[in-house]
Amino acid sequence: MDAQDLIDTAKMLVADYKGLLAMDESNPTCNKRFAKLGIPQTEEARRAYRELIITTPGLGEYISGAILYDETIRQQKKDGTPFVQAITDAAIIPGIKVDIGAKDMAGHPGEKITEGLDGLRDRLHAYAQMGARFAKWRGVLTIGAGIPSRGCIEANTQSLARYAALCQEAGLVPMVEPEVLMDGEHTLSRCSKVTEEVLQTVFNQLYTQRVTLEGMILKPNMVLPGLTCSQQQSVDEVADATVNCLLRSVPAAVPGIAFLSGGQSGELASARLNAMNVRFKSRSPWALTFSFARAIQQPALELWQGKEANLSAAQQALLHRAKCNWVARRGEYKPVMEGTRT
Ligand code: 13P
């Protein structure tokens, strides 16, 4: 491992106001989203959709890195160009999701533990050979009565740290994604407390596992009230709660924080990211950026509907969301931009 290469890649992923596009849905998740829209759930449909995304003209102006899935990193464009080549040609850095999903955790009803450490060293080397330069692993924490438990937080964060150490050994920048889910009726203040405990534990574990903080990216949830909580705070209040929580728990050595969208609408995700960059411009030690899947892809997927004729409209919608988030990083996003696709 060359630590400087890792540091350079991590910096590149958050440079120039760009952010990441997560397109690493597992086949079952991708199929579920296709099924809702009546799109066939076939390997060819998934391939065509991924080709639509990565061939969007101008995407590399706003997107620094794309997170792929095991099936996707092996796929090709219709003309035979490997996806990894097409992505690299678009000035986008290819990355890969390497966990194999969150499973029920023994002895912990209602909680999940992410699997995928067995054989990970070999898989990381294989992905690096295929051209991946960073990786992603997601741990999931649910807020509810008496949860997340300490056992669930410790198990998931230790897995994240062991994964991150293996990534750096293989020359891949780890994106460390501890996601506190939005589902539930918990308050913003409860989400803040849980997120802070999770992040404190993440960084303890990363330290224990000797991970180079300068050569990683944190991918956290924003601090939000639960989806069914009766009190929904303003965009500015969410921005303050989120960045204050991060300031208490994330070392300044980390180059970038790239949020997941977690089920927020594209517009809200952009507005909240924008508010963070406006309100903490001079005080944030890290780049505050995005690594969205649904909040970038959803409008494009709905327009595409699996039909070639809709390809260009879908690509424009995708580019629009990517650009809105790039503008939000600059602190210049305005809701009125939503009416004028550029
Ligand atoms: P969302 O932005 O849709 O939450 O997805 C991000 C991601 O990478 C989930 O692991």
XYZ file of C-alpha atoms and ligand atoms in Angstrom:
352
model
C 0.000 0.000 0.000
C 1.246 3.496 -0.838
C -0.350 5.824 1.722
C 0.211 8.857 -0.516
C -1.768 7.258 -3.364
C -4.665 6.636 -0.989
C -4.528 10.206 0.258
C -4.412 11.576 -3.301
C -7.397 9.460 -4.383
C -9.422 10.425 -1.313
C -8.702 14.106 -2.019
C -9.662 13.696 -5.682
C -13.006 12.189 -4.700
C -13.983 15.380 -2.888
C -12.238 17.999 -5.071
C -13.775 20.713 -7.276
C -17.173 20.695 -5.546
C -17.884 17.264 -7.010
C -19.515 14.347 -5.243
C -20.194 10.679 -5.755
C -22.906 8.797 -7.543
C -23.902 5.603 -5.745
C -25.084 3.084 -8.352
C -24.268 0.034 -6.273
C -27.752 -1.297 -5.623
C -27.638 -5.060 -5.263
C -29.600 -7.021 -7.888
C -32.545 -7.604 -5.522
C -32.738 -3.873 -4.640
C -32.411 -2.815 -8.286
C -35.089 -5.358 -9.291
C -37.435 -4.058 -6.589
C -37.096 -0.496 -7.942
C -37.595 -1.739 -11.532
C -40.653 -3.782 -10.512
C -42.360 -0.704 -9.036
C -42.100 0.997 -12.432
C -42.953 -2.052 -14.529
C -39.403 -2.377 -15.901
C -38.300 -5.981 -16.627
C -36.065 -7.367 -13.876
C -33.408 -8.852 -16.152
C -29.643 -8.625 -16.324
C -29.975 -6.845 -19.686
C -32.353 -4.212 -18.268
C -29.965 -3.564 -15.367
C -27.073 -3.326 -17.832
C -28.952 -0.912 -20.104
C -29.884 1.283 -17.129
C -26.292 1.385 -15.909
C -25.126 2.243 -19.435
C -27.640 5.112 -19.487
C -26.166 6.458 -16.249
C -22.487 6.243 -17.101
C -22.867 7.609 -20.644
C -24.736 10.736 -19.505
C -22.954 13.555 -21.354
C -21.127 15.911 -18.979
C -21.579 13.741 -15.853
C -17.878 14.011 -14.993
C -18.230 17.773 -14.504
C -20.203 17.148 -11.303
C -19.428 13.571 -10.298
C -15.989 12.503 -9.056
C -16.630 8.826 -8.417
C -19.206 6.135 -9.154
C -19.846 3.233 -6.793
C -20.512 0.030 -8.723
C -21.881 -3.373 -7.734
C -20.208 -6.729 -8.402
C -22.419 -7.413 -11.447
C -21.880 -3.898 -12.810
C -18.093 -3.759 -12.593
C -18.014 -6.802 -14.921
C -20.485 -5.366 -17.470
C -19.912 -3.636 -20.778
C -21.589 -1.062 -22.957
C -23.561 -2.363 -25.906
C -20.561 -1.580 -28.126
C -18.341 -3.816 -25.967
C -16.518 -1.093 -24.000
C -16.093 -2.253 -20.393
C -18.030 -0.041 -17.965
C -14.857 0.634 -15.964
C -13.213 1.983 -19.127
C -16.222 4.142 -20.013
C -16.352 5.575 -16.486
C -12.631 6.328 -16.445
C -12.907 7.949 -19.899
C -15.615 10.225 -18.441
C -13.076 11.392 -15.794
C -14.984 9.543 -13.063
C -13.197 7.283 -10.560
C -14.643 3.751 -10.364
C -15.414 2.300 -6.939
C -17.053 -0.886 -5.709
C -19.456 -1.933 -2.960
C -17.857 -4.889 -1.189
C -20.145 -5.782 1.705
C -22.590 -8.570 0.993
C -25.529 -7.102 2.846
C -27.015 -6.579 6.294
C -28.423 -9.746 7.888
C -30.426 -10.306 11.096
C -28.060 -10.132 14.051
C -28.102 -13.123 16.386
C -29.440 -12.321 19.841
C -30.434 -8.802 18.750
C -34.068 -8.716 17.618
C -34.768 -5.939 15.112
C -31.065 -5.277 14.433
C -28.728 -6.071 11.540
C -25.085 -6.937 11.115
C -23.346 -6.450 7.775
C -21.509 -9.458 6.364
C -18.666 -9.817 3.877
C -15.349 -9.995 5.747
C -14.639 -13.644 4.857
C -12.470 -13.738 1.741
C -12.508 -9.939 1.520
C -8.738 -9.589 1.062
C -8.852 -11.653 -2.153
C -11.963 -9.899 -3.451
C -10.390 -6.473 -2.872
C -7.295 -7.461 -4.826
C -9.481 -8.729 -7.674
C -11.499 -5.493 -7.760
C -8.313 -3.409 -7.718
C -7.107 -5.429 -10.737
C -10.392 -4.617 -12.489
C -9.718 -0.895 -12.002
C -11.567 0.018 -8.802
C -9.816 2.700 -6.746
C -12.129 2.923 -3.796
C -14.643 0.731 -2.014
C -17.775 0.991 0.084
C -19.194 -0.952 3.046
C -22.488 -0.078 4.722
C -23.413 -0.859 8.311
C -27.057 -0.271 9.282
C -28.327 0.979 12.635
C -32.029 1.170 13.418
C -33.518 3.529 15.996
C -36.339 2.049 18.077
C -37.279 1.107 21.619
C -33.976 0.191 23.284
C -32.074 0.055 19.989
C -29.499 0.432 18.569
C -27.876 -1.751 21.220
C -24.253 -1.368 22.203
C -23.635 -4.875 20.804
C -24.958 -3.900 17.382
C -22.980 -0.643 17.299
C -19.749 -2.355 18.322
C -20.102 -5.286 15.915
C -20.940 -3.100 12.917
C -18.278 -0.505 13.588
C -15.607 -3.144 14.129
C -16.523 -4.730 10.793
C -16.313 -1.307 9.143
C -12.833 -0.777 10.611
C -11.577 -4.236 9.617
C -12.919 -3.671 6.102
C -11.258 -0.240 5.956
C -7.865 -1.646 7.007
C -8.092 -4.375 4.347
C -9.028 -1.776 1.702
C -6.010 0.366 2.487
C -3.743 -2.709 2.385
C -5.104 -3.403 -1.129
C -4.593 0.221 -2.231
C -8.310 1.092 -2.230
C -9.739 4.135 -0.428
C -12.415 2.908 1.995
C -15.730 4.725 2.151
C -16.933 3.998 5.653
C -20.742 4.074 5.751
C -22.470 3.740 9.116
C -26.117 4.483 8.279
C -28.537 5.398 11.048
C -31.858 4.795 9.291
C -34.574 7.449 8.898
C -37.399 4.989 9.537
C -39.306 5.508 12.773
C -40.923 8.219 14.823
C -37.812 9.271 16.758
C -36.950 12.947 17.136
C -34.078 14.843 15.544
C -32.419 15.029 18.955
C -32.539 11.216 19.342
C -31.030 10.790 15.856
C -28.283 13.208 16.823
C -27.436 11.285 20.018
C -27.429 7.914 18.247
C -25.400 9.217 15.286
C -22.863 10.745 17.666
C -22.452 7.497 19.608
C -22.094 5.526 16.379
C -19.515 7.915 14.911
C -17.492 8.075 18.129
C -17.364 4.277 18.091
C -16.494 4.168 14.377
C -13.464 6.385 14.904
C -12.336 4.463 18.002
C -12.457 1.274 15.965
C -10.693 2.849 12.970
C -7.924 3.973 15.329
C -7.670 0.521 16.912
C -7.452 -1.115 13.458
C -4.742 1.360 12.355
C -6.652 2.933 9.498
C -5.069 6.024 7.918
C -7.771 8.661 8.367
C -6.314 10.886 5.622
C -6.911 8.068 3.120
C -10.610 7.389 3.742
C -14.014 8.996 3.188
C -16.844 8.954 5.744
C -20.321 8.336 4.339
C -22.811 9.082 7.115
C -26.516 9.807 7.332
C -27.666 13.367 7.826
C -29.109 13.983 11.313
C -32.876 13.932 10.679
C -36.100 13.429 12.583
C -37.686 10.017 11.925
C -39.901 9.819 8.842
C -43.034 9.527 10.971
C -41.986 11.960 13.717
C -44.625 14.672 14.156
C -42.000 17.402 14.430
C -40.063 17.940 11.191
C -37.347 20.588 11.543
C -36.375 23.188 8.944
C -33.565 22.778 6.439
C -31.307 25.057 8.509
C -32.036 23.189 11.743
C -31.169 19.881 10.084
C -27.949 21.377 8.694
C -26.929 22.656 12.148
C -27.777 19.394 13.923
C -25.863 17.385 11.332
C -22.659 19.413 11.202
C -22.553 19.982 14.972
C -22.827 16.232 15.505
C -20.006 15.645 12.997
C -17.826 18.355 14.566
C -18.069 16.478 17.871
C -17.155 13.095 16.425
C -15.135 13.195 13.172
C -11.385 13.972 13.283
C -10.203 16.829 11.078
C -7.728 14.463 9.386
C -10.593 12.923 7.382
C -10.593 14.702 3.994
C -14.254 14.372 3.162
C -17.717 13.565 4.395
C -20.026 12.346 1.625
C -23.612 11.957 2.795
C -25.976 9.181 1.772
C -29.507 10.353 0.939
C -31.326 7.575 2.809
C -34.732 8.091 1.208
C -34.947 11.906 1.285
C -36.270 13.537 -1.879
C -33.660 14.845 -4.282
C -34.718 18.436 -3.630
C -34.518 18.179 0.166
C -31.178 16.402 0.057
C -29.763 19.208 -2.117
C -31.276 21.936 0.070
C -29.865 20.424 3.267
C -26.413 19.899 1.755
C -26.502 23.488 0.549
C -27.425 24.813 4.010
C -24.515 22.923 5.583
C -22.101 24.468 3.110
C -23.537 27.958 3.589
C -23.641 27.857 7.395
C -20.337 26.080 8.060
C -18.266 27.360 5.154
C -15.361 28.650 7.205
C -15.632 26.210 10.121
C -15.776 22.820 8.437
C -12.424 20.985 8.491
C -13.633 18.492 5.867
C -15.309 18.770 2.477
C -19.067 18.311 2.920
C -20.290 16.506 -0.172
C -22.714 13.890 -1.442
C -22.730 10.206 -2.304
C -26.380 9.787 -3.228
C -28.140 6.947 -4.960
C -31.890 7.570 -4.836
C -31.591 11.381 -4.517
C -29.701 11.463 -7.833
C -31.135 8.507 -9.738
C -34.849 8.399 -8.895
C -36.210 11.014 -11.352
C -34.096 9.524 -14.155
C -35.285 5.997 -13.436
C -38.917 7.127 -13.409
C -38.507 8.901 -16.751
C -36.624 6.033 -18.401
C -39.203 3.300 -17.711
C -36.961 0.825 -19.515
C -37.546 2.513 -22.904
C -34.823 3.555 -25.335
C -36.964 6.503 -26.476
C -36.750 8.028 -22.981
C -32.982 7.742 -22.674
C -32.101 11.344 -23.365
C -34.777 12.772 -21.032
C -33.605 10.418 -18.281
C -29.980 11.442 -18.772
C -30.939 15.113 -18.560
C -32.776 14.463 -15.282
C -29.765 12.627 -13.896
C -27.398 15.404 -14.907
C -29.731 17.972 -13.369
C -29.654 16.288 -9.936
C -25.876 15.850 -10.147
C -25.502 19.539 -10.981
C -27.887 20.666 -8.211
C -25.725 18.842 -5.679
C -22.526 20.281 -7.124
C -24.082 23.746 -6.803
C -25.169 22.883 -3.236
C -21.564 22.166 -2.340
C -20.790 25.711 -3.411
C -23.632 26.955 -1.198
C -25.418 28.380 -4.253
C -28.374 26.014 -4.613
C -31.854 27.558 -4.800
C -35.140 25.633 -4.986
C -36.054 27.707 -8.062
C -33.345 25.769 -9.958
C -35.683 22.786 -9.896
C -37.949 24.367 -12.463
C -35.176 24.968 -14.960
C -33.375 21.882 -16.058
C -29.944 22.766 -17.332
P -29.100 6.458 -0.921
O -28.484 7.772 -1.273
O -30.247 6.042 -1.797
O -29.403 6.337 0.552
O -27.996 5.358 -1.201
C -26.705 5.595 -0.810
C -26.019 4.328 -0.616
O -24.922 4.136 -1.073
C -26.689 3.320 0.203
O -25.744 2.401 0.632
